[in-house]
Amino acid sequence: MARRSSLSTIKRMVGVLPEQTSVIAGSSSSTLHGSRGKATLPDLPYDYSALNPVIIPEIMELHHKKHHQTYVTNLNSFLEQLAEAEHAGDVNKMIALQSAIKFNGGGHLNHSMFWEMLCPPGSSEPPQGKLLDMIERDFGSLDTMISKFNGKTAAVQGSGWGWLGYNTESDKLVVATTANQDPLQATTGLIPLLGIDVWEHAYYLQYKNVRPDYLKEIWKVVNWNNVADRLKNASS
C-alpha cells in the first residue's frame, strides 16, 4: 500500500494525475494527462506561426513536436519502470529512476505552462490590477522587474529557466531561476506565474547564442492575462 501511495504522489507531482495539475501548472488536467493516467503532449493554444517574428515557426514546431514530445515519451516510460520496480519491491531501481523522472517530468510540466504563458503579439493587455500593484510593490516598476528577470536568467549557466514566482508565505513576487528542467514549485516552493525557457533549443535557430537578445524580445509575446490568472489562483 505504501509503495502504491509513493507512485501516486510522484505522478501527481509531474502532472500525470489530475489532482495536482491545478496547483502546479494552472492548466486543465487534459493538457497534462491522458484518460489512462499517462502524460500527453498538449495542443498549443495558437498556430506555430502565431508568435512570429519574436519566435519563428520553425522553432515553435521543433520545440513543441520534438523536444516537448520527447519529455512526454520518456516520462511515461520511466513511470512505467517505476511502477514495475514498486511492484517488485526493488528499492534500488526506484531510487535510480528519480533523477530521470524529475528531469522529464519537469520538462513536461515546464513546457505545458510555457505554451500558455505566451500569446501572439498584441493579444494580451499589459499587467494591471493586482498583478501590476504587486510588481510595483516588490520591484518598483515593471521595467525594473523585467531588467532583474533578464539579468538573472541570462546568467543561467548551461540550460535552465527564468521564473517570476509567488511566495505564499511572504505574499511576495520573486524572480528565480532553475537549472535544466527542474520545476519551480517542486524544487523551491514558489508557485510559477511566468517561466521563460532558456535552453538553446528555445531560441538558437533565430538568436544564435545571444540569449540576452531572445530575452529582450520575448516580453512582446508574454501572456499577462495568463500570469494574472495564475497569481489570482495562487493567492486566493
PDB file of C-alpha atoms in Angstrom:
ATOM      1  CA  MET A   1       0.000   0.000   0.000  1.00  0.00           C
ATOM      2  CA  ALA A   2       2.824   2.410   0.824  1.00  0.00           C
ATOM      3  CA  ARG A   3       4.555   1.692  -2.481  1.00  0.00           C
ATOM      4  CA  ARG A   4       1.375   2.454  -4.436  1.00  0.00           C
ATOM      5  CA  SER A   5       0.946   5.688  -2.498  1.00  0.00           C
ATOM      6  CA  SER A   6       4.515   6.687  -3.381  1.00  0.00           C
ATOM      7  CA  LEU A   7       3.914   6.173  -7.103  1.00  0.00           C
ATOM      8  CA  SER A   8       0.683   8.172  -6.968  1.00  0.00           C
ATOM      9  CA  THR A   9       2.498  11.039  -5.240  1.00  0.00           C
ATOM     10  CA  ILE A  10       5.169  11.155  -7.962  1.00  0.00           C
ATOM     11  CA  LYS A  11       2.543  11.062 -10.704  1.00  0.00           C
ATOM     12  CA  ARG A  12       0.697  13.991  -9.139  1.00  0.00           C
ATOM     13  CA  MET A  13       3.950  15.952  -8.870  1.00  0.00           C
ATOM     14  CA  VAL A  14       4.717  15.573 -12.582  1.00  0.00           C
ATOM     15  CA  GLY A  15       1.166  16.278 -13.703  1.00  0.00           C
ATOM     16  CA  VAL A  16       0.066  12.778 -14.660  1.00  0.00           C
ATOM     17  CA  LEU A  17      -2.736  12.561 -12.112  1.00  0.00           C
ATOM     18  CA  PRO A  18      -5.415  15.290 -12.225  1.00  0.00           C
ATOM     19  CA  GLU A  19      -5.455  16.211  -8.542  1.00  0.00           C
ATOM     20  CA  GLN A  20      -2.218  18.221  -8.755  1.00  0.00           C
ATOM     21  CA  THR A  21      -2.393  19.907 -12.137  1.00  0.00           C
ATOM     22  CA  SER A  22      -4.335  22.960 -10.996  1.00  0.00           C
ATOM     23  CA  VAL A  23      -1.774  23.605  -8.273  1.00  0.00           C
ATOM     24  CA  ILE A  24       1.414  23.091 -10.240  1.00  0.00           C
ATOM     25  CA  ALA A  25       0.563  24.217 -13.725  1.00  0.00           C
ATOM     26  CA  GLY A  26      -2.660  26.168 -13.508  1.00  0.00           C
ATOM     27  CA  SER A  27      -3.762  24.155 -16.517  1.00  0.00           C
ATOM     28  CA  SER A  28      -6.724  21.977 -17.308  1.00  0.00           C
ATOM     29  CA  SER A  29      -5.997  18.372 -16.430  1.00  0.00           C
ATOM     30  CA  SER A  30      -6.480  17.266 -20.046  1.00  0.00           C
ATOM     31  CA  THR A  31      -3.312  19.070 -21.116  1.00  0.00           C
ATOM     32  CA  LEU A  32      -1.146  17.077 -18.728  1.00  0.00           C
ATOM     33  CA  HIS A  33      -2.533  13.579 -18.559  1.00  0.00           C
ATOM     34  CA  GLY A  34      -4.481  11.140 -20.649  1.00  0.00           C
ATOM     35  CA  SER A  35      -7.554   9.191 -19.729  1.00  0.00           C
ATOM     36  CA  ARG A  36      -5.406   6.256 -18.558  1.00  0.00           C
ATOM     37  CA  GLY A  37      -3.082   8.284 -16.368  1.00  0.00           C
ATOM     38  CA  LYS A  38      -0.345   8.832 -18.949  1.00  0.00           C
ATOM     39  CA  ALA A  39       1.207  12.166 -19.800  1.00  0.00           C
ATOM     40  CA  THR A  40       0.173  13.554 -23.189  1.00  0.00           C
ATOM     41  CA  LEU A  41       1.501  16.325 -25.410  1.00  0.00           C
ATOM     42  CA  PRO A  42      -0.860  19.308 -25.103  1.00  0.00           C
ATOM     43  CA  ASP A  43      -2.064  21.148 -28.170  1.00  0.00           C
ATOM     44  CA  LEU A  44      -0.782  24.691 -28.499  1.00  0.00           C
ATOM     45  CA  PRO A  45      -3.400  27.421 -27.970  1.00  0.00           C
ATOM     46  CA  TYR A  46      -2.191  29.073 -31.202  1.00  0.00           C
ATOM     47  CA  ASP A  47      -0.527  28.187 -34.528  1.00  0.00           C
ATOM     48  CA  TYR A  48       3.208  27.632 -34.816  1.00  0.00           C
ATOM     49  CA  SER A  49       3.435  30.922 -36.731  1.00  0.00           C
ATOM     50  CA  ALA A  50       1.474  32.934 -34.165  1.00  0.00           C
ATOM     51  CA  LEU A  51       4.479  34.227 -32.204  1.00  0.00           C
ATOM     52  CA  ASN A  52       6.379  35.331 -35.293  1.00  0.00           C
ATOM     53  CA  PRO A  53       8.545  37.452 -35.591  1.00  0.00           C
ATOM     54  CA  VAL A  54       9.528  37.093 -31.919  1.00  0.00           C
ATOM     55  CA  ILE A  55       9.756  33.297 -32.218  1.00  0.00           C
ATOM     56  CA  ILE A  56       9.837  31.899 -35.738  1.00  0.00           C
ATOM     57  CA  PRO A  57       7.544  28.983 -36.722  1.00  0.00           C
ATOM     58  CA  GLU A  58      10.446  26.583 -37.216  1.00  0.00           C
ATOM     59  CA  ILE A  59      11.472  26.958 -33.574  1.00  0.00           C
ATOM     60  CA  MET A  60       7.935  26.592 -32.293  1.00  0.00           C
ATOM     61  CA  GLU A  61       7.271  23.403 -34.247  1.00  0.00           C
ATOM     62  CA  LEU A  62      10.600  21.815 -33.322  1.00  0.00           C
ATOM     63  CA  HIS A  63      10.270  22.862 -29.685  1.00  0.00           C
ATOM     64  CA  HIS A  64       6.740  21.529 -29.330  1.00  0.00           C
ATOM     65  CA  LYS A  65       6.606  18.447 -31.565  1.00  0.00           C
ATOM     66  CA  LYS A  66      10.125  17.180 -30.941  1.00  0.00           C
ATOM     67  CA  HIS A  67      11.514  18.430 -27.628  1.00  0.00           C
ATOM     68  CA  HIS A  68       8.319  18.511 -25.556  1.00  0.00           C
ATOM     69  CA  GLN A  69       7.159  15.219 -27.061  1.00  0.00           C
ATOM     70  CA  THR A  70      10.452  13.624 -26.035  1.00  0.00           C
ATOM     71  CA  TYR A  71       9.894  14.643 -22.409  1.00  0.00           C
ATOM     72  CA  VAL A  72       6.383  13.171 -22.524  1.00  0.00           C
ATOM     73  CA  THR A  73       7.532   9.903 -24.080  1.00  0.00           C
ATOM     74  CA  ASN A  74      10.414   9.479 -21.661  1.00  0.00           C
ATOM     75  CA  LEU A  75       8.304  10.403 -18.633  1.00  0.00           C
ATOM     76  CA  ASN A  76       5.724   7.743 -19.429  1.00  0.00           C
ATOM     77  CA  SER A  77       8.473   5.166 -19.933  1.00  0.00           C
ATOM     78  CA  PHE A  78      10.176   5.953 -16.631  1.00  0.00           C
ATOM     79  CA  LEU A  79       6.879   5.970 -14.735  1.00  0.00           C
ATOM     80  CA  GLU A  80       6.102   2.525 -16.124  1.00  0.00           C
ATOM     81  CA  GLN A  81       9.525   1.346 -14.956  1.00  0.00           C
ATOM     82  CA  LEU A  82       8.854   2.872 -11.550  1.00  0.00           C
ATOM     83  CA  ALA A  83       5.555   1.016 -11.269  1.00  0.00           C
ATOM     84  CA  GLU A  84       7.310  -2.239 -12.135  1.00  0.00           C
ATOM     85  CA  ALA A  85      10.038  -1.559  -9.578  1.00  0.00           C
ATOM     86  CA  GLU A  86       7.480  -0.774  -6.887  1.00  0.00           C
ATOM     87  CA  HIS A  87       5.530  -3.919  -7.690  1.00  0.00           C
ATOM     88  CA  ALA A  88       8.746  -5.919  -7.365  1.00  0.00           C
ATOM     89  CA  GLY A  89       9.812  -4.096  -4.226  1.00  0.00           C
ATOM     90  CA  ASP A  90      13.061  -3.060  -5.963  1.00  0.00           C
ATOM     91  CA  VAL A  91      14.018  -0.025  -3.891  1.00  0.00           C
ATOM     92  CA  ASN A  92      17.370   0.419  -5.641  1.00  0.00           C
ATOM     93  CA  LYS A  93      15.644   0.727  -9.025  1.00  0.00           C
ATOM     94  CA  MET A  94      13.046   3.095  -7.578  1.00  0.00           C
ATOM     95  CA  ILE A  95      15.786   5.384  -6.295  1.00  0.00           C
ATOM     96  CA  ALA A  96      17.760   5.157  -9.551  1.00  0.00           C
ATOM     97  CA  LEU A  97      14.722   6.355 -11.548  1.00  0.00           C
ATOM     98  CA  GLN A  98      14.129   9.536  -9.540  1.00  0.00           C
ATOM     99  CA  SER A  99      16.555  11.732 -11.481  1.00  0.00           C
ATOM    100  CA  ALA A 100      15.084  10.769 -14.861  1.00  0.00           C
ATOM    101  CA  ILE A 101      11.532  11.300 -13.609  1.00  0.00           C
ATOM    102  CA  LYS A 102      12.461  14.712 -12.228  1.00  0.00           C
ATOM    103  CA  PHE A 103      14.120  15.748 -15.497  1.00  0.00           C
ATOM    104  CA  ASN A 104      11.454  14.518 -17.901  1.00  0.00           C
ATOM    105  CA  GLY A 105       8.536  15.271 -15.581  1.00  0.00           C
ATOM    106  CA  GLY A 106       9.887  18.771 -15.056  1.00  0.00           C
ATOM    107  CA  GLY A 107      10.336  19.196 -18.797  1.00  0.00           C
ATOM    108  CA  HIS A 108       6.721  18.221 -19.350  1.00  0.00           C
ATOM    109  CA  LEU A 109       5.383  20.476 -16.590  1.00  0.00           C
ATOM    110  CA  ASN A 110       7.524  23.456 -17.559  1.00  0.00           C
ATOM    111  CA  HIS A 111       6.670  23.319 -21.243  1.00  0.00           C
ATOM    112  CA  SER A 112       2.961  22.737 -20.636  1.00  0.00           C
ATOM    113  CA  MET A 113       2.937  26.021 -18.705  1.00  0.00           C
ATOM    114  CA  PHE A 114       5.292  27.801 -21.111  1.00  0.00           C
ATOM    115  CA  TRP A 115       2.944  27.499 -24.101  1.00  0.00           C
ATOM    116  CA  GLU A 116       0.105  29.054 -22.088  1.00  0.00           C
ATOM    117  CA  MET A 117       2.323  31.856 -20.768  1.00  0.00           C
ATOM    118  CA  LEU A 118       2.908  33.092 -24.332  1.00  0.00           C
ATOM    119  CA  CYS A 119       0.473  34.583 -26.839  1.00  0.00           C
ATOM    120  CA  PRO A 120       0.529  36.314 -30.236  1.00  0.00           C
ATOM    121  CA  PRO A 121       1.972  39.846 -30.184  1.00  0.00           C
ATOM    122  CA  GLY A 122      -0.584  42.444 -29.143  1.00  0.00           C
ATOM    123  CA  SER A 123      -3.189  39.947 -27.943  1.00  0.00           C
ATOM    124  CA  SER A 124      -2.599  40.424 -24.208  1.00  0.00           C
ATOM    125  CA  GLU A 125      -3.046  43.553 -22.127  1.00  0.00           C
ATOM    126  CA  PRO A 126      -0.042  44.815 -20.116  1.00  0.00           C
ATOM    127  CA  PRO A 127      -0.075  43.947 -16.410  1.00  0.00           C
ATOM    128  CA  GLN A 128      -2.810  45.697 -14.486  1.00  0.00           C
ATOM    129  CA  GLY A 129      -4.808  45.393 -11.294  1.00  0.00           C
ATOM    130  CA  LYS A 130      -3.392  43.214  -8.528  1.00  0.00           C
ATOM    131  CA  LEU A 131      -0.561  41.877 -10.687  1.00  0.00           C
ATOM    132  CA  LEU A 132       0.726  45.353 -11.531  1.00  0.00           C
ATOM    133  CA  ASP A 133       0.295  46.509  -7.931  1.00  0.00           C
ATOM    134  CA  MET A 134       2.420  43.619  -6.663  1.00  0.00           C
ATOM    135  CA  ILE A 135       5.071  44.117  -9.340  1.00  0.00           C
ATOM    136  CA  GLU A 136       5.390  47.784  -8.402  1.00  0.00           C
ATOM    137  CA  ARG A 137       5.395  46.975  -4.690  1.00  0.00           C
ATOM    138  CA  ASP A 138       8.036  44.236  -4.917  1.00  0.00           C
ATOM    139  CA  PHE A 139      10.259  45.585  -7.716  1.00  0.00           C
ATOM    140  CA  GLY A 140       9.464  49.295  -8.043  1.00  0.00           C
ATOM    141  CA  SER A 141       8.214  49.080 -11.638  1.00  0.00           C
ATOM    142  CA  LEU A 142       7.523  46.634 -14.464  1.00  0.00           C
ATOM    143  CA  ASP A 143      10.696  47.737 -16.263  1.00  0.00           C
ATOM    144  CA  THR A 144      12.765  47.081 -13.135  1.00  0.00           C
ATOM    145  CA  MET A 145      11.263  43.618 -12.756  1.00  0.00           C
ATOM    146  CA  ILE A 146      11.973  42.783 -16.408  1.00  0.00           C
ATOM    147  CA  SER A 147      15.548  44.043 -16.074  1.00  0.00           C
ATOM    148  CA  LYS A 148      16.119  41.898 -12.977  1.00  0.00           C
ATOM    149  CA  PHE A 149      14.472  38.899 -14.622  1.00  0.00           C
ATOM    150  CA  ASN A 150      16.571  39.226 -17.780  1.00  0.00           C
ATOM    151  CA  GLY A 151      19.790  39.718 -15.848  1.00  0.00           C
ATOM    152  CA  LYS A 152      19.333  36.642 -13.667  1.00  0.00           C
ATOM    153  CA  THR A 153      18.037  34.485 -16.490  1.00  0.00           C
ATOM    154  CA  ALA A 154      20.750  35.453 -18.968  1.00  0.00           C
ATOM    155  CA  ALA A 155      23.290  34.364 -16.355  1.00  0.00           C
ATOM    156  CA  VAL A 156      21.929  30.805 -16.073  1.00  0.00           C
ATOM    157  CA  GLN A 157      24.875  28.523 -16.728  1.00  0.00           C
ATOM    158  CA  GLY A 158      24.123  25.982 -19.401  1.00  0.00           C
ATOM    159  CA  SER A 159      20.407  25.248 -19.687  1.00  0.00           C
ATOM    160  CA  GLY A 160      17.515  26.222 -17.453  1.00  0.00           C
ATOM    161  CA  TRP A 161      14.564  28.518 -16.865  1.00  0.00           C
ATOM    162  CA  GLY A 162      13.871  32.011 -15.588  1.00  0.00           C
ATOM    163  CA  TRP A 163      10.788  32.475 -13.412  1.00  0.00           C
ATOM    164  CA  LEU A 164       8.504  35.019 -11.862  1.00  0.00           C
ATOM    165  CA  GLY A 165       7.192  33.138  -8.862  1.00  0.00           C
ATOM    166  CA  TYR A 166       4.814  33.778  -5.987  1.00  0.00           C
ATOM    167  CA  ASN A 167       5.895  33.126  -2.413  1.00  0.00           C
ATOM    168  CA  THR A 168       2.780  32.099  -0.498  1.00  0.00           C
ATOM    169  CA  GLU A 169       4.420  32.597   2.907  1.00  0.00           C
ATOM    170  CA  SER A 170       5.560  36.186   2.338  1.00  0.00           C
ATOM    171  CA  ASP A 171       2.867  37.125  -0.197  1.00  0.00           C
ATOM    172  CA  LYS A 172       5.573  38.481  -2.498  1.00  0.00           C
ATOM    173  CA  LEU A 173       6.672  38.074  -6.090  1.00  0.00           C
ATOM    174  CA  VAL A 174      10.150  36.651  -6.627  1.00  0.00           C
ATOM    175  CA  VAL A 175      12.465  36.363  -9.633  1.00  0.00           C
ATOM    176  CA  ALA A 176      14.189  32.990  -9.616  1.00  0.00           C
ATOM    177  CA  THR A 177      15.996  30.562 -11.899  1.00  0.00           C
ATOM    178  CA  THR A 178      16.152  26.792 -12.068  1.00  0.00           C
ATOM    179  CA  ALA A 179      18.686  24.544 -13.734  1.00  0.00           C
ATOM    180  CA  ASN A 180      17.921  22.100 -16.520  1.00  0.00           C
ATOM    181  CA  GLN A 181      14.227  21.118 -16.285  1.00  0.00           C
ATOM    182  CA  ASP A 182      13.836  21.497 -12.526  1.00  0.00           C
ATOM    183  CA  PRO A 183      10.210  22.506 -11.846  1.00  0.00           C
ATOM    184  CA  LEU A 184       9.931  25.679  -9.792  1.00  0.00           C
ATOM    185  CA  GLN A 185       7.313  24.678  -7.245  1.00  0.00           C
ATOM    186  CA  ALA A 186       8.680  21.213  -6.527  1.00  0.00           C
ATOM    187  CA  THR A 187      12.239  22.483  -6.018  1.00  0.00           C
ATOM    188  CA  THR A 188      11.749  25.915  -4.390  1.00  0.00           C
ATOM    189  CA  GLY A 189       8.175  26.066  -3.084  1.00  0.00           C
ATOM    190  CA  LEU A 190       7.468  29.122  -5.251  1.00  0.00           C
ATOM    191  CA  ILE A 191       4.348  28.986  -7.391  1.00  0.00           C
ATOM    192  CA  PRO A 192       5.194  29.671 -11.058  1.00  0.00           C
ATOM    193  CA  LEU A 193       3.467  32.671 -12.611  1.00  0.00           C
ATOM    194  CA  LEU A 194       5.746  33.133 -15.623  1.00  0.00           C
ATOM    195  CA  GLY A 195       8.525  30.907 -16.907  1.00  0.00           C
ATOM    196  CA  ILE A 196      10.921  31.531 -19.791  1.00  0.00           C
ATOM    197  CA  ASP A 197      12.809  28.626 -21.326  1.00  0.00           C
ATOM    198  CA  VAL A 198      16.481  29.419 -21.901  1.00  0.00           C
ATOM    199  CA  TRP A 199      17.572  26.071 -23.252  1.00  0.00           C
ATOM    200  CA  GLU A 200      19.209  26.799 -26.604  1.00  0.00           C
ATOM    201  CA  HIS A 201      16.558  24.789 -28.454  1.00  0.00           C
ATOM    202  CA  ALA A 202      14.112  27.566 -27.497  1.00  0.00           C
ATOM    203  CA  TYR A 203      15.953  30.269 -29.431  1.00  0.00           C
ATOM    204  CA  TYR A 204      19.200  29.192 -31.145  1.00  0.00           C
ATOM    205  CA  LEU A 205      17.845  28.875 -34.716  1.00  0.00           C
ATOM    206  CA  GLN A 206      16.848  32.541 -34.560  1.00  0.00           C
ATOM    207  CA  TYR A 207      19.016  34.277 -31.971  1.00  0.00           C
ATOM    208  CA  LYS A 208      22.091  32.017 -32.203  1.00  0.00           C
ATOM    209  CA  ASN A 209      23.996  32.125 -28.911  1.00  0.00           C
ATOM    210  CA  VAL A 210      22.855  35.641 -27.965  1.00  0.00           C
ATOM    211  CA  ARG A 211      20.491  34.768 -25.128  1.00  0.00           C
ATOM    212  CA  PRO A 212      20.026  38.425 -23.999  1.00  0.00           C
ATOM    213  CA  ASP A 213      18.514  39.314 -27.396  1.00  0.00           C
ATOM    214  CA  TYR A 214      15.989  36.491 -27.041  1.00  0.00           C
ATOM    215  CA  LEU A 215      15.107  37.622 -23.526  1.00  0.00           C
ATOM    216  CA  LYS A 216      14.686  41.206 -24.662  1.00  0.00           C
ATOM    217  CA  GLU A 217      12.232  40.242 -27.394  1.00  0.00           C
ATOM    218  CA  ILE A 218      10.171  37.563 -25.663  1.00  0.00           C
ATOM    219  CA  TRP A 219       8.359  40.103 -23.477  1.00  0.00           C
ATOM    220  CA  LYS A 220       6.450  41.092 -26.626  1.00  0.00           C
ATOM    221  CA  VAL A 221       4.635  37.753 -26.517  1.00  0.00           C
ATOM    222  CA  VAL A 222       4.131  37.273 -22.762  1.00  0.00           C
ATOM    223  CA  ASN A 223       0.522  36.416 -21.944  1.00  0.00           C
ATOM    224  CA  TRP A 224      -0.012  38.749 -18.999  1.00  0.00           C
ATOM    225  CA  ASN A 225      -3.645  37.650 -18.730  1.00  0.00           C
ATOM    226  CA  ASN A 226      -2.425  34.126 -18.009  1.00  0.00           C
ATOM    227  CA  VAL A 227       0.120  35.410 -15.484  1.00  0.00           C
ATOM    228  CA  ALA A 228      -2.622  37.366 -13.718  1.00  0.00           C
ATOM    229  CA  ASP A 229      -4.872  34.303 -13.603  1.00  0.00           C
ATOM    230  CA  ARG A 230      -2.086  32.247 -12.068  1.00  0.00           C
ATOM    231  CA  LEU A 231      -1.492  34.896  -9.414  1.00  0.00           C
ATOM    232  CA  LYS A 232      -5.191  35.009  -8.611  1.00  0.00           C
ATOM    233  CA  ASN A 233      -5.330  31.216  -8.218  1.00  0.00           C
ATOM    234  CA  ALA A 234      -2.144  31.118  -6.161  1.00  0.00           C
ATOM    235  CA  SER A 235      -3.091  33.882  -3.765  1.00  0.00           C
ATOM    236  CA  SER A 236      -6.773  33.107  -3.259  1.00  0.00           C
TER     237      SER A 236
END
